[in-house]
PDB file of C-alpha atoms in Angstrom:
ATOM      1  CA  UNK A 277     112.397  95.764  91.183  1.00 82.00           C
ATOM      2  CA  UNK A 278     114.915  92.805  88.680  1.00 85.00           C
ATOM      3  CA  UNK A 279     118.924  93.005  88.698  1.00 85.00           C
ATOM      4  CA  UNK A 280     120.774  91.104  86.083  1.00 85.00           C
ATOM      5  CA  UNK A 281     124.678  91.629  86.703  1.00 90.00           C
ATOM      6  CA  UNK A 282     126.179  90.983  82.978  1.00 90.00           C
ATOM      7  CA  UNK A 283     130.664  91.022  82.095  1.00 89.00           C
ATOM      8  CA  UNK A 284     130.955  93.649  85.201  1.00 88.00           C
ATOM      9  CA  UNK A 285     127.470  95.417  84.298  1.00 95.00           C
ATOM     10  CA  UNK A 286     124.714  95.580  86.508  1.00 95.00           C
ATOM     11  CA  UNK A 287     121.564  96.347  85.504  1.00 96.00           C
ATOM     12  CA  UNK A 288     119.167  97.241  87.346  1.00 95.00           C
ATOM     13  CA  UNK A 289     115.425  98.438  86.593  1.00 91.00           C
ATOM     14  CA  UNK A 290     111.966  98.303  87.427  1.00 90.00           C
ATOM     15  CA  UNK A 291     109.826  96.045  85.873  1.00 86.00           C
ATOM     16  CA  UNK A 292     106.871  97.914  86.131  1.00 81.00           C
ATOM     17  CA  UNK A 293     104.766 100.084  83.284  1.00 73.00           C
ATOM     18  CA  UNK A 294     103.280 102.584  82.729  1.00 69.00           C
ATOM     19  CA  UNK A 295     101.770 102.456  85.941  1.00 71.00           C
ATOM     20  CA  UNK A 296     102.157 106.100  87.526  1.00 69.00           C
ATOM     21  CA  UNK A 297     100.157 105.143  91.112  1.00 76.00           C
ATOM     22  CA  UNK A 298     102.228 102.920  93.171  1.00 81.00           C
ATOM     23  CA  UNK A 299     105.290 101.845  91.221  1.00 86.00           C
ATOM     24  CA  UNK A 300     107.956 102.301  93.671  1.00 90.00           C
ATOM     25  CA  UNK A 301     110.455  99.137  93.408  1.00 92.00           C
ATOM     26  CA  UNK A 302     113.511  98.646  95.710  1.00 94.00           C
ATOM     27  CA  UNK A 303     116.452  95.888  94.852  1.00 95.00           C
ATOM     28  CA  UNK A 304     119.190  95.209  97.037  1.00 95.00           C
ATOM     29  CA  UNK A 305     122.416  94.134  95.909  1.00 95.00           C
ATOM     30  CA  UNK A 306     126.412  93.713  97.141  1.00 94.00           C
ATOM     31  CA  UNK A 307     128.494  94.650  94.879  1.00 94.00           C
ATOM     32  CA  UNK A 308     131.412  92.334  94.055  1.00 92.00           C
ATOM     33  CA  UNK A 309     134.525  94.329  93.661  1.00 91.00           C
ATOM     34  CA  UNK A 310     134.525  96.922  96.784  1.00 90.00           C
ATOM     35  CA  UNK A 311     131.695  94.803  98.815  1.00 92.00           C
ATOM     36  CA  UNK A 312     129.671  97.972  98.801  1.00 94.00           C
ATOM     37  CA  UNK A 313     126.174  97.595  99.194  1.00 96.00           C
ATOM     38  CA  UNK A 314     123.311  99.191  96.961  1.00 96.00           C
ATOM     39  CA  UNK A 315     120.070  99.697  97.809  1.00 97.00           C
ATOM     40  CA  UNK A 316     118.022 101.583  94.656  1.00 96.00           C
ATOM     41  CA  UNK A 317     113.978 102.918  94.941  1.00 95.00           C
ATOM     42  CA  UNK A 318     113.240 103.484  91.353  1.00 94.00           C
ATOM     43  CA  UNK A 319     109.467 104.029  90.657  1.00 89.00           C
ATOM     44  CA  UNK A 320     108.346 102.645  86.479  1.00 86.00           C
ATOM     45  CA  UNK A 321     110.183 103.105  83.430  1.00 83.00           C
ATOM     46  CA  UNK A 322     113.532 103.900  85.369  1.00 91.00           C
ATOM     47  CA  UNK A 323     116.646 102.219  84.517  1.00 94.00           C
ATOM     48  CA  UNK A 324     120.168 102.170  86.769  1.00 96.00           C
ATOM     49  CA  UNK A 325     123.501 100.656  84.554  1.00 97.00           C
ATOM     50  CA  UNK A 326     126.241 100.188  87.130  1.00 97.00           C
ATOM     51  CA  UNK A 327     129.996  99.755  86.882  1.00 96.00           C
ATOM     52  CA  UNK A 328     132.505  99.247  89.324  1.00 94.00           C
ATOM     53  CA  UNK A 329     136.463  99.945  88.897  1.00 88.00           C
ATOM     54  CA  UNK A 330     138.870 100.055  91.162  1.00 80.00           C
ATOM     55  CA  UNK A 331     138.293 103.651  93.234  1.00 88.00           C
ATOM     56  CA  UNK A 332     134.845 104.579  91.012  1.00 94.00           C
ATOM     57  CA  UNK A 333     131.659 103.057  90.945  1.00 97.00           C
ATOM     58  CA  UNK A 334     129.521 104.678  87.914  1.00 97.00           C
ATOM     59  CA  UNK A 335     126.234 105.092  87.396  1.00 97.00           C
ATOM     60  CA  UNK A 336     124.398 106.260  84.468  1.00 97.00           C
ATOM     61  CA  UNK A 337     120.241 106.078  85.506  1.00 97.00           C
ATOM     62  CA  UNK A 338     117.418 106.715  83.219  1.00 94.00           C
ATOM     63  CA  UNK A 339     114.004 107.561  83.888  1.00 88.00           C
ATOM     64  CA  UNK A 340     112.481 109.063  80.353  1.00 84.00           C
ATOM     65  CA  UNK A 341     108.923 109.376  80.264  1.00 82.00           C
ATOM     66  CA  UNK A 342     106.066 111.118  77.960  1.00 84.00           C
ATOM     67  CA  UNK A 343     103.211 112.505  78.702  1.00 82.00           C
ATOM     68  CA  UNK A 344     100.983 111.431  76.299  1.00 85.00           C
ATOM     69  CA  UNK A 345      97.741 111.733  77.158  1.00 85.00           C
ATOM     70  CA  UNK A 346      96.866 114.374  74.561  1.00 88.00           C
ATOM     71  CA  UNK A 347      97.844 110.910  72.356  1.00 92.00           C
ATOM     72  CA  UNK A 348      95.123 108.910  74.163  1.00 91.00           C
ATOM     73  CA  UNK A 349      92.938 111.428  74.200  1.00 93.00           C
ATOM     74  CA  UNK A 350      92.269 111.936  70.221  1.00 94.00           C
ATOM     75  CA  UNK A 351      93.836 115.223  70.678  1.00 94.00           C
ATOM     76  CA  UNK A 352      97.406 115.390  68.793  1.00 94.00           C
ATOM     77  CA  UNK A 353      98.621 112.519  66.590  1.00 95.00           C
ATOM     78  CA  UNK A 354     101.133 110.386  66.508  1.00 94.00           C
ATOM     79  CA  UNK A 355     102.697 111.920  64.088  1.00 95.00           C
ATOM     80  CA  UNK A 356     102.350 115.764  65.632  1.00 94.00           C
ATOM     81  CA  UNK A 357     103.545 113.538  69.298  1.00 92.00           C
ATOM     82  CA  UNK A 358     107.088 112.526  67.694  1.00 93.00           C
ATOM     83  CA  UNK A 359     107.882 115.326  65.900  1.00 93.00           C
ATOM     84  CA  UNK A 360     107.425 117.177  68.938  1.00 90.00           C
ATOM     85  CA  UNK A 361     109.602 115.097  70.926  1.00 87.00           C
ATOM     86  CA  UNK A 362     112.189 114.378  67.819  1.00 89.00           C
ATOM     87  CA  UNK A 363     112.320 119.242  68.117  1.00 89.00           C
ATOM     88  CA  UNK A 364     113.149 118.976  71.829  1.00 82.00           C
ATOM     89  CA  UNK A 365     109.469 119.020  73.461  1.00 85.00           C
ATOM     90  CA  UNK A 366     107.705 116.815  75.755  1.00 85.00           C
ATOM     91  CA  UNK A 367     109.691 116.263  78.159  1.00 84.00           C
ATOM     92  CA  UNK A 368     108.771 118.831  80.264  1.00 83.00           C
ATOM     93  CA  UNK A 369     105.760 118.391  82.136  1.00 84.00           C
ATOM     94  CA  UNK A 370     106.182 118.265  85.753  1.00 85.00           C
ATOM     95  CA  UNK A 371     104.185 114.989  86.918  1.00 81.00           C
ATOM     96  CA  UNK A 372     107.241 113.170  84.769  1.00 85.00           C
ATOM     97  CA  UNK A 373     109.585 114.260  86.723  1.00 89.00           C
ATOM     98  CA  UNK A 374     110.466 111.419  89.470  1.00 89.00           C
ATOM     99  CA  UNK A 375     112.835 110.734  92.267  1.00 93.00           C
ATOM    100  CA  UNK A 376     114.641 107.524  92.548  1.00 95.00           C
ATOM    101  CA  UNK A 377     117.187 106.389  95.105  1.00 97.00           C
ATOM    102  CA  UNK A 378     119.850 105.044  95.672  1.00 97.00           C
ATOM    103  CA  UNK A 379     122.242 104.608  98.766  1.00 98.00           C
ATOM    104  CA  UNK A 380     125.047 102.790  99.427  1.00 97.00           C
ATOM    105  CA  UNK A 381     126.764 101.817 101.871  1.00 97.00           C
ATOM    106  CA  UNK A 382     130.691 100.820 103.418  1.00 94.00           C
ATOM    107  CA  UNK A 383     132.027 103.545 102.446  1.00 94.00           C
ATOM    108  CA  UNK A 384     134.998 104.818 105.801  1.00 94.00           C
ATOM    109  CA  UNK A 385     134.979 109.004 104.617  1.00 96.00           C
ATOM    110  CA  UNK A 386     132.753 110.502 102.549  1.00 97.00           C
ATOM    111  CA  UNK A 387     133.122 109.622  98.895  1.00 97.00           C
ATOM    112  CA  UNK A 388     133.571 112.458  96.137  1.00 97.00           C
ATOM    113  CA  UNK A 389     130.099 112.024  94.168  1.00 97.00           C
ATOM    114  CA  UNK A 390     130.352 113.916  90.663  1.00 96.00           C
ATOM    115  CA  UNK A 391     127.256 114.813  88.651  1.00 95.00           C
ATOM    116  CA  UNK A 392     124.970 115.648  85.587  1.00 94.00           C
ATOM    117  CA  UNK A 393     121.797 115.355  84.273  1.00 92.00           C
ATOM    118  CA  UNK A 394     119.797 116.748  81.121  1.00 90.00           C
ATOM    119  CA  UNK A 395     116.239 118.542  80.879  1.00 87.00           C
ATOM    120  CA  UNK A 396     116.798 119.586  84.432  1.00 88.00           C
ATOM    121  CA  UNK A 397     117.813 116.685  86.728  1.00 92.00           C
ATOM    122  CA  UNK A 398     118.097 117.668  90.117  1.00 94.00           C
ATOM    123  CA  UNK A 399     120.727 115.577  92.679  1.00 94.00           C
ATOM    124  CA  UNK A 400     121.367 115.959  96.449  1.00 96.00           C
ATOM    125  CA  UNK A 401     123.953 113.731  97.828  1.00 97.00           C
ATOM    126  CA  UNK A 402     123.642 112.611 101.504  1.00 98.00           C
ATOM    127  CA  UNK A 403     126.503 111.360 104.070  1.00 98.00           C
ATOM    128  CA  UNK A 404     125.804 109.455 106.994  1.00 97.00           C
ATOM    129  CA  UNK A 405     128.745 108.972 109.445  1.00 96.00           C
ATOM    130  CA  UNK A 406     127.147 107.379 111.790  1.00 96.00           C
ATOM    131  CA  UNK A 407     125.402 104.276 108.987  1.00 96.00           C
ATOM    132  CA  UNK A 408     128.429 105.002 106.626  1.00 96.00           C
ATOM    133  CA  UNK A 409     126.233 105.525 103.483  1.00 97.00           C
ATOM    134  CA  UNK A 410     126.225 107.875 101.324  1.00 98.00           C
ATOM    135  CA  UNK A 411     122.303 108.447 100.042  1.00 98.00           C
ATOM    136  CA  UNK A 412     121.499 109.737  95.838  1.00 98.00           C
ATOM    137  CA  UNK A 413     118.702 111.565  95.244  1.00 97.00           C
ATOM    138  CA  UNK A 414     117.817 112.038  91.732  1.00 96.00           C
ATOM    139  CA  UNK A 415     114.846 114.402  90.593  1.00 95.00           C
ATOM    140  CA  UNK A 416     114.709 113.824  87.371  1.00 93.00           C
ATOM    141  CA  UNK A 417     112.994 113.165  83.290  1.00 91.00           C
ATOM    142  CA  UNK A 418     115.819 112.064  81.964  1.00 91.00           C
ATOM    143  CA  UNK A 419     119.114 110.958  81.763  1.00 94.00           C
ATOM    144  CA  UNK A 420     121.651 111.611  84.814  1.00 96.00           C
ATOM    145  CA  UNK A 421     125.492 110.461  85.085  1.00 97.00           C
ATOM    146  CA  UNK A 422     126.527 109.831  88.230  1.00 97.00           C
ATOM    147  CA  UNK A 423     130.433 108.734  89.554  1.00 97.00           C
ATOM    148  CA  UNK A 424     130.977 107.993  92.810  1.00 97.00           C
ATOM    149  CA  UNK A 425     135.228 107.986  94.030  1.00 95.00           C
ATOM    150  CA  UNK A 426     136.501 106.625  96.944  1.00 83.00           C
TER     151      UNK A 426
END
């Protein structure tokens, strides 16, 4: 994976494009303010923007992928595809929902986690007291916003 830390925002993304097999990439980083360790594992078309304040970590996660097979196979025009997408379609192919995992290590007690996502996103937060790790697993095709409060 690729990571940039610019002006208090941390950008993590998977640099694979249009690859659906073996596209997973991981990155690890120590957050500068809290010193919590973040380990992110994303598939192609996935990125996160992370902002950290004194008492919380905000993660904006996006992994939007649209199935363009009909366009590529000449069964649908680009115009038809874009009109359907603009009307709210083209985002329901089960193959386009992918799993993203973010681990946050270094909490003394379980943090509070709040999340919401577009397009039927599903998430799970699991606390491991032995390793002091919060593991966030998100299955989505679109945007998910996560707030982790200490």
